[in-house]
Short mmCIF file of N, CA and C in Angstrom, two decimals:
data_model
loop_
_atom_site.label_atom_id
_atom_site.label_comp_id
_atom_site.label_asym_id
_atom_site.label_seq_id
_atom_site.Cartn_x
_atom_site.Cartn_y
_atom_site.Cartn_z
N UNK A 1 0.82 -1.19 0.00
CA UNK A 1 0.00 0.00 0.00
C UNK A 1 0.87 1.27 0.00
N UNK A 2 2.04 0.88 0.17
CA UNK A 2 2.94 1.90 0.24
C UNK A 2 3.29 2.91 -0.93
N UNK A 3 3.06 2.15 -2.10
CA UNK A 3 3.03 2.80 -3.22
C UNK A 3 2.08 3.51 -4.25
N UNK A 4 0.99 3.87 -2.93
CA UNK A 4 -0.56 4.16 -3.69
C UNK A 4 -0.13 5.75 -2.97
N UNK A 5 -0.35 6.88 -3.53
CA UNK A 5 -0.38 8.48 -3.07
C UNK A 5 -2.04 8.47 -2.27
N UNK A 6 -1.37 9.47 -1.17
CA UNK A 6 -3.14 9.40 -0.30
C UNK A 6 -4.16 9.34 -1.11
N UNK A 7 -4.58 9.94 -2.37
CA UNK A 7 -6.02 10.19 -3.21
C UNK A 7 -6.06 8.68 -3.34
N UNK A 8 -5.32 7.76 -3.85
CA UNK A 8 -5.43 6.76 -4.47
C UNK A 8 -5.83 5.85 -3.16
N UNK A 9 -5.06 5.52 -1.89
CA UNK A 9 -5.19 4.93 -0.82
C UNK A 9 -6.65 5.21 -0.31
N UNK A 10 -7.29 6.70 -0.29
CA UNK A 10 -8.79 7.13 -0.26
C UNK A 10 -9.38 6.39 -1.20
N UNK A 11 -9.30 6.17 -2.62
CA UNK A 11 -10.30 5.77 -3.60
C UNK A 11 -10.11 4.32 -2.71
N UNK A 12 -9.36 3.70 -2.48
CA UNK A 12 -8.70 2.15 -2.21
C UNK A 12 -9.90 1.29 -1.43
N UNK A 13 -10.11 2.65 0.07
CA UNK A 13 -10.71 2.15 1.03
C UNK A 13 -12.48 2.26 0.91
N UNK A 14 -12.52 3.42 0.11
CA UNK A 14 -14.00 2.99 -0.37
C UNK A 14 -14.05 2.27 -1.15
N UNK A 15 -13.22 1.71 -2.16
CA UNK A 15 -13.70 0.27 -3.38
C UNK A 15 -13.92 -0.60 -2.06
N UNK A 16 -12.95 -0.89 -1.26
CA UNK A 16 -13.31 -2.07 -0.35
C UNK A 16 -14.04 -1.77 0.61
N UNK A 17 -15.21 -0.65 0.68
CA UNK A 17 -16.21 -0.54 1.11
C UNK A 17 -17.15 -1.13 0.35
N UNK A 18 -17.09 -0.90 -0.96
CA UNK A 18 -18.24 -1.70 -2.00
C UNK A 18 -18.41 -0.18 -2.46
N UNK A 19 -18.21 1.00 -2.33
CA UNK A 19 -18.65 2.23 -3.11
C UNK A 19 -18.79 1.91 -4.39
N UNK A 20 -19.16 2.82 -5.49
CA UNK A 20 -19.31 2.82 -6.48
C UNK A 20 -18.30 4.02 -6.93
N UNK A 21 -18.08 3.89 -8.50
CA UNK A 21 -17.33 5.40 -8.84
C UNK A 21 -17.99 6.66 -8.64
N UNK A 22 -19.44 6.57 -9.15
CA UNK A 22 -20.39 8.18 -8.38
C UNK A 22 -20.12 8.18 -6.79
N UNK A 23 -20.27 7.49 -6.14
CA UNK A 23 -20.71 7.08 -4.85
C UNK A 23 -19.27 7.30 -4.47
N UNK A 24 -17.79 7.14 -5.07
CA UNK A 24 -16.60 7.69 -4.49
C UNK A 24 -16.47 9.08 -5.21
N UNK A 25 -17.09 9.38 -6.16
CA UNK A 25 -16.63 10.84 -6.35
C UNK A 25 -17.24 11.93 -5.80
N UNK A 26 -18.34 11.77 -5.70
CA UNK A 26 -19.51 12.26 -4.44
C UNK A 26 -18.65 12.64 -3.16
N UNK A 27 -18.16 11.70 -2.26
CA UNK A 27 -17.61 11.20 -1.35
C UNK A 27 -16.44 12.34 -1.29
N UNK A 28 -15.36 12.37 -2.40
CA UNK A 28 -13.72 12.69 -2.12
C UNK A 28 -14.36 14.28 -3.05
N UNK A 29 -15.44 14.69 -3.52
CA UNK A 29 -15.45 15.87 -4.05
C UNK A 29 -14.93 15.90 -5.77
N UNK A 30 -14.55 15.25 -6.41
CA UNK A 30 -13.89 15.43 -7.73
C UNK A 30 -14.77 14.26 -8.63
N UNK A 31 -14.61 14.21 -9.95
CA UNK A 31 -15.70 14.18 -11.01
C UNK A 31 -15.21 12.04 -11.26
N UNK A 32 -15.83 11.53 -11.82
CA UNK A 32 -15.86 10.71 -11.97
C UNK A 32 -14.94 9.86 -13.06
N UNK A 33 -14.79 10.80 -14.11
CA UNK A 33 -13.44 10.72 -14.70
C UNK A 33 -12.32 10.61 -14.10
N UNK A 34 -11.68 11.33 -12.75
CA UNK A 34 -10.92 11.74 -11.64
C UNK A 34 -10.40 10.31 -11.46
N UNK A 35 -11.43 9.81 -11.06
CA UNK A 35 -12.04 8.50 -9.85
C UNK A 35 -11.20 7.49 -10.82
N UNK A 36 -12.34 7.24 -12.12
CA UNK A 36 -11.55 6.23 -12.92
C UNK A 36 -9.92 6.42 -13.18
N UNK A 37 -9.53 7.67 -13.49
CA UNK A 37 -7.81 7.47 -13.40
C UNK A 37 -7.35 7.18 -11.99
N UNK A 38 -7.60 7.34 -11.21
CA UNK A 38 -7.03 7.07 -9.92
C UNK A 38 -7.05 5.20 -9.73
N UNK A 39 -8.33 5.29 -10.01
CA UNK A 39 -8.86 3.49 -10.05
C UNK A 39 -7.67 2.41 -11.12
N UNK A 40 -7.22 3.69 -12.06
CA UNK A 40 -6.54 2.75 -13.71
C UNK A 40 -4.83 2.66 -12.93
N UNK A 41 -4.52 4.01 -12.11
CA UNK A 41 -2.74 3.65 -11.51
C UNK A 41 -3.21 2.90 -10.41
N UNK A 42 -4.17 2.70 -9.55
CA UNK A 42 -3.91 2.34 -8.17
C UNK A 42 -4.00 0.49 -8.76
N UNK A 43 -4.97 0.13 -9.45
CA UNK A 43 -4.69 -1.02 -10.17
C UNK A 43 -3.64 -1.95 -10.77
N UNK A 44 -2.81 -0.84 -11.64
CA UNK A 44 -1.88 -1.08 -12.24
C UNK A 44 -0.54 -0.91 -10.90
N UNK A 45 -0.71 -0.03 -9.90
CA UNK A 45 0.60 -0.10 -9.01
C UNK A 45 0.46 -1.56 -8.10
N UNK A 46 -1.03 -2.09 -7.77
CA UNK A 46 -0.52 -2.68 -6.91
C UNK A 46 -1.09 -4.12 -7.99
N UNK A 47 -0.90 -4.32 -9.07
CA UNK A 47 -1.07 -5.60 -9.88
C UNK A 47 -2.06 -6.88 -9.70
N UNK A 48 -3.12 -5.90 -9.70
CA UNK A 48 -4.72 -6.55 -9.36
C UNK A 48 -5.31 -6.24 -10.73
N UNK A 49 -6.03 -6.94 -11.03
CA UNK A 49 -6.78 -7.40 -12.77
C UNK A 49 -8.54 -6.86 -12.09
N UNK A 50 -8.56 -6.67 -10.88
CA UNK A 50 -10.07 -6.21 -10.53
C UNK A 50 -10.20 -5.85 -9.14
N UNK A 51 -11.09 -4.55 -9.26
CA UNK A 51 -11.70 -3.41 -8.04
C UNK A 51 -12.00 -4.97 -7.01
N UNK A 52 -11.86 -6.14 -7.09
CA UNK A 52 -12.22 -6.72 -5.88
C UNK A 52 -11.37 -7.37 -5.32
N UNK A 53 -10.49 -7.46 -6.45
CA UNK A 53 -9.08 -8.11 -5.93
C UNK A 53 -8.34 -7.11 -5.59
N UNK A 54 -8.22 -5.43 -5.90
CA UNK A 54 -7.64 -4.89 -5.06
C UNK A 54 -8.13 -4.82 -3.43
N UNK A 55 -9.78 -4.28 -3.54
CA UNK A 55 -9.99 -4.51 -2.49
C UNK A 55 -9.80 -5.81 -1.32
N UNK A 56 -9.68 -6.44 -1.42
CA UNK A 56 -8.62 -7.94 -1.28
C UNK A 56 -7.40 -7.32 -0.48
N UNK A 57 -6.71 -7.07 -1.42
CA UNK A 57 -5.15 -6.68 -1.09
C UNK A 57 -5.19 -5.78 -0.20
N UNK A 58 -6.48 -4.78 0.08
CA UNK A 58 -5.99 -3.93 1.00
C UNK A 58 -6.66 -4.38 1.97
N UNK A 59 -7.83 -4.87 2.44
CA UNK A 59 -8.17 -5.96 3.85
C UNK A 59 -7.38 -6.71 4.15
N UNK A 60 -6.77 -7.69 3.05
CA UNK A 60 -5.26 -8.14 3.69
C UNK A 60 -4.24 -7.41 4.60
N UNK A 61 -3.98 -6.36 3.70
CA UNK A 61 -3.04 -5.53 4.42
C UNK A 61 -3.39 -4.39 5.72
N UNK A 62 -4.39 -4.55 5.85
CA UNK A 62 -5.09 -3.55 7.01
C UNK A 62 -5.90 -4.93 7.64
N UNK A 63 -5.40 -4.43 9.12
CA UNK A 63 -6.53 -5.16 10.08
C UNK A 63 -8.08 -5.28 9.76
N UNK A 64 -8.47 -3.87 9.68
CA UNK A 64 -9.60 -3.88 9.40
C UNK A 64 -9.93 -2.45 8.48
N UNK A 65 -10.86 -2.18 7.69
CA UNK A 65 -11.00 -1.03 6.56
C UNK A 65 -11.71 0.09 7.78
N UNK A 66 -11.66 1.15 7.42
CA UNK A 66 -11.49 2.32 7.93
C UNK A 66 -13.18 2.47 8.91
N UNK A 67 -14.34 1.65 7.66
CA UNK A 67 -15.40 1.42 8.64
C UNK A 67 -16.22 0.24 7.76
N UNK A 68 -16.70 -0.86 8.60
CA UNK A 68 -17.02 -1.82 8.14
C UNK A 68 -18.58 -1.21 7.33
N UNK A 69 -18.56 -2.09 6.40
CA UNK A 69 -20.07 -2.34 5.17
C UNK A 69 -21.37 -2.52 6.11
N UNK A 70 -22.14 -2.03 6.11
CA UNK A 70 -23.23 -2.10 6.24
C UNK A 70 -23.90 -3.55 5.35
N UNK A 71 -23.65 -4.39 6.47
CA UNK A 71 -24.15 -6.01 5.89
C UNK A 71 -25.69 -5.52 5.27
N UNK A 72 -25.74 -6.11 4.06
CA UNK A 72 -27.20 -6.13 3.30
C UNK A 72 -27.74 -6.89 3.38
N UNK A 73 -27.16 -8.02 2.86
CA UNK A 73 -27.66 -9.28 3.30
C UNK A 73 -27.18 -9.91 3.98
N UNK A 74 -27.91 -11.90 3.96
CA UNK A 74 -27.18 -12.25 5.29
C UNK A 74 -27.01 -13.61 4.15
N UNK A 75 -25.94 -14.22 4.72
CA UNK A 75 -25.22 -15.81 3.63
C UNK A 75 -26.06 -16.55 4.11
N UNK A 76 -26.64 -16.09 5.25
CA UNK A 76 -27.46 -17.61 4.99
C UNK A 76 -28.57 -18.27 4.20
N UNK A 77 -29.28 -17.66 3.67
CA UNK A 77 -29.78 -18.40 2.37
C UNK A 77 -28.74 -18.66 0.71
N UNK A 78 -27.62 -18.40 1.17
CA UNK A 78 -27.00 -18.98 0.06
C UNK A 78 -26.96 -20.39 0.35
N UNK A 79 -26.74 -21.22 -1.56
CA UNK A 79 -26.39 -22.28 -1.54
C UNK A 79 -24.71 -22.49 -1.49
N UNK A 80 -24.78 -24.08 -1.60
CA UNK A 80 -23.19 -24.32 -1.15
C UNK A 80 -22.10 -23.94 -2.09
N UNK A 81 -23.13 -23.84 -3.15
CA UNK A 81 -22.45 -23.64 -4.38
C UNK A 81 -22.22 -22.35 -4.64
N UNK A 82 -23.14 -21.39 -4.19
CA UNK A 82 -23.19 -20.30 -4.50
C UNK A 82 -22.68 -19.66 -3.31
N UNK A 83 -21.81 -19.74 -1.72
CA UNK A 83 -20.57 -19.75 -1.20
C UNK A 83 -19.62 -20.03 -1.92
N UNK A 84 -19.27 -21.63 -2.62
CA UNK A 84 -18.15 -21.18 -3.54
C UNK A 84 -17.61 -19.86 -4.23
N UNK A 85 -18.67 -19.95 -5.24
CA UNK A 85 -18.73 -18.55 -6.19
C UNK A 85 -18.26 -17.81 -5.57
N UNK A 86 -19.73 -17.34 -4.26
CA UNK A 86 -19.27 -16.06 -3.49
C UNK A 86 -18.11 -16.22 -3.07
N UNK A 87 -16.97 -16.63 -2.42
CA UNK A 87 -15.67 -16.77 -2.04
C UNK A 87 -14.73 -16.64 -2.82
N UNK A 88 -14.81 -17.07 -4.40
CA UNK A 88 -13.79 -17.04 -5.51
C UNK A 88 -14.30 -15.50 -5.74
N UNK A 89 -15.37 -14.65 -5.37
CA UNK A 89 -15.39 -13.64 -6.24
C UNK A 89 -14.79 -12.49 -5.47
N UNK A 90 -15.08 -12.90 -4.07
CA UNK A 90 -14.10 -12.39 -2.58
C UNK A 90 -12.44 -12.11 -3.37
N UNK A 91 -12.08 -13.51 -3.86
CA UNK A 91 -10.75 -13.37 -4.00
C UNK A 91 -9.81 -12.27 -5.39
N UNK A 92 -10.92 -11.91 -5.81
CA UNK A 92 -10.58 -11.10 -7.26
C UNK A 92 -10.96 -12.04 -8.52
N UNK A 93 -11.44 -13.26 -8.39
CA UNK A 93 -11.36 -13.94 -9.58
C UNK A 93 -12.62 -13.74 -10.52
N UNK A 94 -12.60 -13.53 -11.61
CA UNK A 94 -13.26 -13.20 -12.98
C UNK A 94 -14.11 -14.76 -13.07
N UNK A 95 -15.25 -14.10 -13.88
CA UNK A 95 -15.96 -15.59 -13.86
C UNK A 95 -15.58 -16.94 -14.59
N UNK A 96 -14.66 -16.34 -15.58
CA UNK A 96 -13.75 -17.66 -16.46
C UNK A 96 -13.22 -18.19 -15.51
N UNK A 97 -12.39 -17.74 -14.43
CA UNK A 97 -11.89 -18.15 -13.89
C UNK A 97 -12.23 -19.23 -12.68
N UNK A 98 -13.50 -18.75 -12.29
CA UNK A 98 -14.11 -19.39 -11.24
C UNK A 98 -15.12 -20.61 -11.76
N UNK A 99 -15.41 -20.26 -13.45
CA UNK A 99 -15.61 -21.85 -14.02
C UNK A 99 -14.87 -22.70 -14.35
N UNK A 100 -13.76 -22.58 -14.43
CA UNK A 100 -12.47 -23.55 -14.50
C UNK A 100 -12.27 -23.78 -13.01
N UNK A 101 -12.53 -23.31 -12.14
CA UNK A 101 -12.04 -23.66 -10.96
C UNK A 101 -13.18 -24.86 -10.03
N UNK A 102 -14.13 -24.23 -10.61
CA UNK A 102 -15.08 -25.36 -10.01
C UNK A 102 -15.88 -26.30 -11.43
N UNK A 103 -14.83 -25.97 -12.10
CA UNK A 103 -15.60 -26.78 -13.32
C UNK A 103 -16.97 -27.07 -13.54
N UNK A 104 -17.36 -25.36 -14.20
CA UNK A 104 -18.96 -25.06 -14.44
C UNK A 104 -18.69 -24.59 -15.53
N UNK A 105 -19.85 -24.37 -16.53
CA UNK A 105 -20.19 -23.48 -17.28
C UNK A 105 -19.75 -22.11 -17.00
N UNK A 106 -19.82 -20.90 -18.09
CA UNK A 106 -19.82 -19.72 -17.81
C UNK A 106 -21.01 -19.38 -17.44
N UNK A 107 -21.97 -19.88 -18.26
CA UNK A 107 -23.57 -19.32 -18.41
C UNK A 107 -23.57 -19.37 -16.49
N UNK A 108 -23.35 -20.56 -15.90
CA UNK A 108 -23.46 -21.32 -14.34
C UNK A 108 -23.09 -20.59 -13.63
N UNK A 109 -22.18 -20.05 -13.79
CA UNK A 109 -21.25 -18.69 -12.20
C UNK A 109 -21.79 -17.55 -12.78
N UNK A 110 -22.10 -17.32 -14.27
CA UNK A 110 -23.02 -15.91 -14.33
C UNK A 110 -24.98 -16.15 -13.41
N UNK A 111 -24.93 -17.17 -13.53
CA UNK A 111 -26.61 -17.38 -12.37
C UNK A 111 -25.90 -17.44 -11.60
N UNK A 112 -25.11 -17.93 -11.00
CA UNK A 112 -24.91 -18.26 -9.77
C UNK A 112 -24.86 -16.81 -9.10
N UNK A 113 -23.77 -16.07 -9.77
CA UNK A 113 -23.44 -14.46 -9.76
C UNK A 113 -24.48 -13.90 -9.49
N UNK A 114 -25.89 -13.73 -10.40
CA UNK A 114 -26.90 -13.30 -10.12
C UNK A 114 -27.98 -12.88 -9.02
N UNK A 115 -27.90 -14.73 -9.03
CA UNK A 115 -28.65 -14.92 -7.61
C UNK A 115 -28.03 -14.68 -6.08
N UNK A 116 -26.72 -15.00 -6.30
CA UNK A 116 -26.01 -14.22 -5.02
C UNK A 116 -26.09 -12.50 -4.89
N UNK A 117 -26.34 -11.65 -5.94
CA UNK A 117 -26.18 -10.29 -6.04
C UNK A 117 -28.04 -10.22 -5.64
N UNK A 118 -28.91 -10.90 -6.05
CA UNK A 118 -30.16 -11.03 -5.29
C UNK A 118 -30.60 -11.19 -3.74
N UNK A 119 -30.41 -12.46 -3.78
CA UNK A 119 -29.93 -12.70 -2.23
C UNK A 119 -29.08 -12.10 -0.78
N UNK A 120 -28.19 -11.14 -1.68
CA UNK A 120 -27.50 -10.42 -0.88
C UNK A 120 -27.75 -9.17 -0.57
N UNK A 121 -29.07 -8.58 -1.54
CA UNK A 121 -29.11 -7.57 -2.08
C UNK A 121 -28.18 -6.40 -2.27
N UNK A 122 -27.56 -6.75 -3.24
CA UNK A 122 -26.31 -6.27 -3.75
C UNK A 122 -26.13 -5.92 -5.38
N UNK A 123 -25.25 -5.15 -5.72
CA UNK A 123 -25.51 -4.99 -7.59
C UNK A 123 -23.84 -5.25 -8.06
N UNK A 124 -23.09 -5.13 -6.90
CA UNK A 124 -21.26 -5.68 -7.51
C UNK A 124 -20.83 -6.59 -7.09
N UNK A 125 -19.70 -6.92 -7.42
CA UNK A 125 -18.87 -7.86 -7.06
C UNK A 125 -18.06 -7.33 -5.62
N UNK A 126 -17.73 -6.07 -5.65
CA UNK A 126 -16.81 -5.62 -4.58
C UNK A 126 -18.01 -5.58 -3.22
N UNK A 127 -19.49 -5.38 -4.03
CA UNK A 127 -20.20 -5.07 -2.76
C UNK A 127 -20.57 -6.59 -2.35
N UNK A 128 -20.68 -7.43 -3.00
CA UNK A 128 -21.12 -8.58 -2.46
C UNK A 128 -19.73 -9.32 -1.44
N UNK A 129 -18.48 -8.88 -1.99
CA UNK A 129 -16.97 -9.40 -1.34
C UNK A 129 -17.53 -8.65 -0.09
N UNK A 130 -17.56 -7.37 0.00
CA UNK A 130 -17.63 -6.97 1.34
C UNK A 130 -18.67 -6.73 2.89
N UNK A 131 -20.03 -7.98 1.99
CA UNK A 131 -20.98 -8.72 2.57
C UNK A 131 -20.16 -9.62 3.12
N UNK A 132 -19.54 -10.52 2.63
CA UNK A 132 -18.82 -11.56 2.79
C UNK A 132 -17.69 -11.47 3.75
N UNK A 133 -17.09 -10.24 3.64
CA UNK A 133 -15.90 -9.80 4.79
C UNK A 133 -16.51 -9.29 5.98
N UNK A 134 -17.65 -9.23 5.67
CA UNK A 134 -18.11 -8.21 7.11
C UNK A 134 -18.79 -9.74 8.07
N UNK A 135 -19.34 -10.59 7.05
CA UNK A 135 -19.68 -11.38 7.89
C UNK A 135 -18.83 -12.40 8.70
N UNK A 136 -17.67 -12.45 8.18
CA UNK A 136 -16.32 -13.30 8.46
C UNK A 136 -15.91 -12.52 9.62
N UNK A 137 -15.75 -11.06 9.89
CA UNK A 137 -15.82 -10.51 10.70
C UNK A 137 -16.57 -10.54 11.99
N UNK A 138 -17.90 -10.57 11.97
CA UNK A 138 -18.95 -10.53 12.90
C UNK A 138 -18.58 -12.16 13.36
N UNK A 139 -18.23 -13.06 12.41
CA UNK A 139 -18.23 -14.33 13.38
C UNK A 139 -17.22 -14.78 13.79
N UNK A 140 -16.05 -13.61 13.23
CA UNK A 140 -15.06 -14.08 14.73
C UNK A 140 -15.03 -13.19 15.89
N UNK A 141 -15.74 -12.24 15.35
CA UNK A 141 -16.05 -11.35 17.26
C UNK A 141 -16.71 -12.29 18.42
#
């Protein structure tokens, strides 16, 4: 994290809030164009392929993010399968990726995707990761 400039370390901790780019430019005051260049070096410095796998890297690297997500939903009506998913999508991984990994279809982790962004009531990937971190959280308190 050492190599992100404060604006960028700010955009960092709201992606791994689940913000959105309006919803961080709103936030830090500057236009949304702003946001996306900040989003294109902070990406490229710390060598993450996606807003969820950075956010990843920086819950790794921080105890805890500056203020936890407002849980939306709750995992427990997910299926077992659709914990998988949700967990590979926790980790930064793209949906090709997470059908080779559990050897599915694409069409399969895009429903699966779906219905977890339903269930969770959620519309991203970073916001559904940080359903998922907050609840990993709450159950080791």
């Amino acid at each position: 994290m050492e190599v992100l400039s404060v604006r960028e370390l700010e955009v960092l901790q709201l992606v791994a809030l689940g913000a959105s780019n309006s919803q961080i430019a709103e936030t830090l005051a500057v236009s949304i164009h702003t946001i996306k260049k900040h989003l294109a070096r902070m990406l490229l410095k710390l060598k993450a392929e996606s807003r969820s796998e950075a956010a990843r890297l920086y819950r790794d690297s921080i105890a805890k993010p500056a203020a936890a997500p407002a849980p939306v939903g709750s995992l427990e009506g997910l299926t077992d399968r659709e914990r998988d998913v949700l967990m590979r999508i926790a980790t930064g991984a793209n949906n090709q990726r997470i059908a080779s990994e559990l050897e599915l279809s694409l069409n399969t982790v895009k429903r699966h995707t779906t219905r977890i962004y339903s269930k969770l009531g959620v519309r991203s990937r970073v916001r559904a990761a940080a359903v998922l971190h907050a609840s990993a959280h709450a159950d080791s308190a």
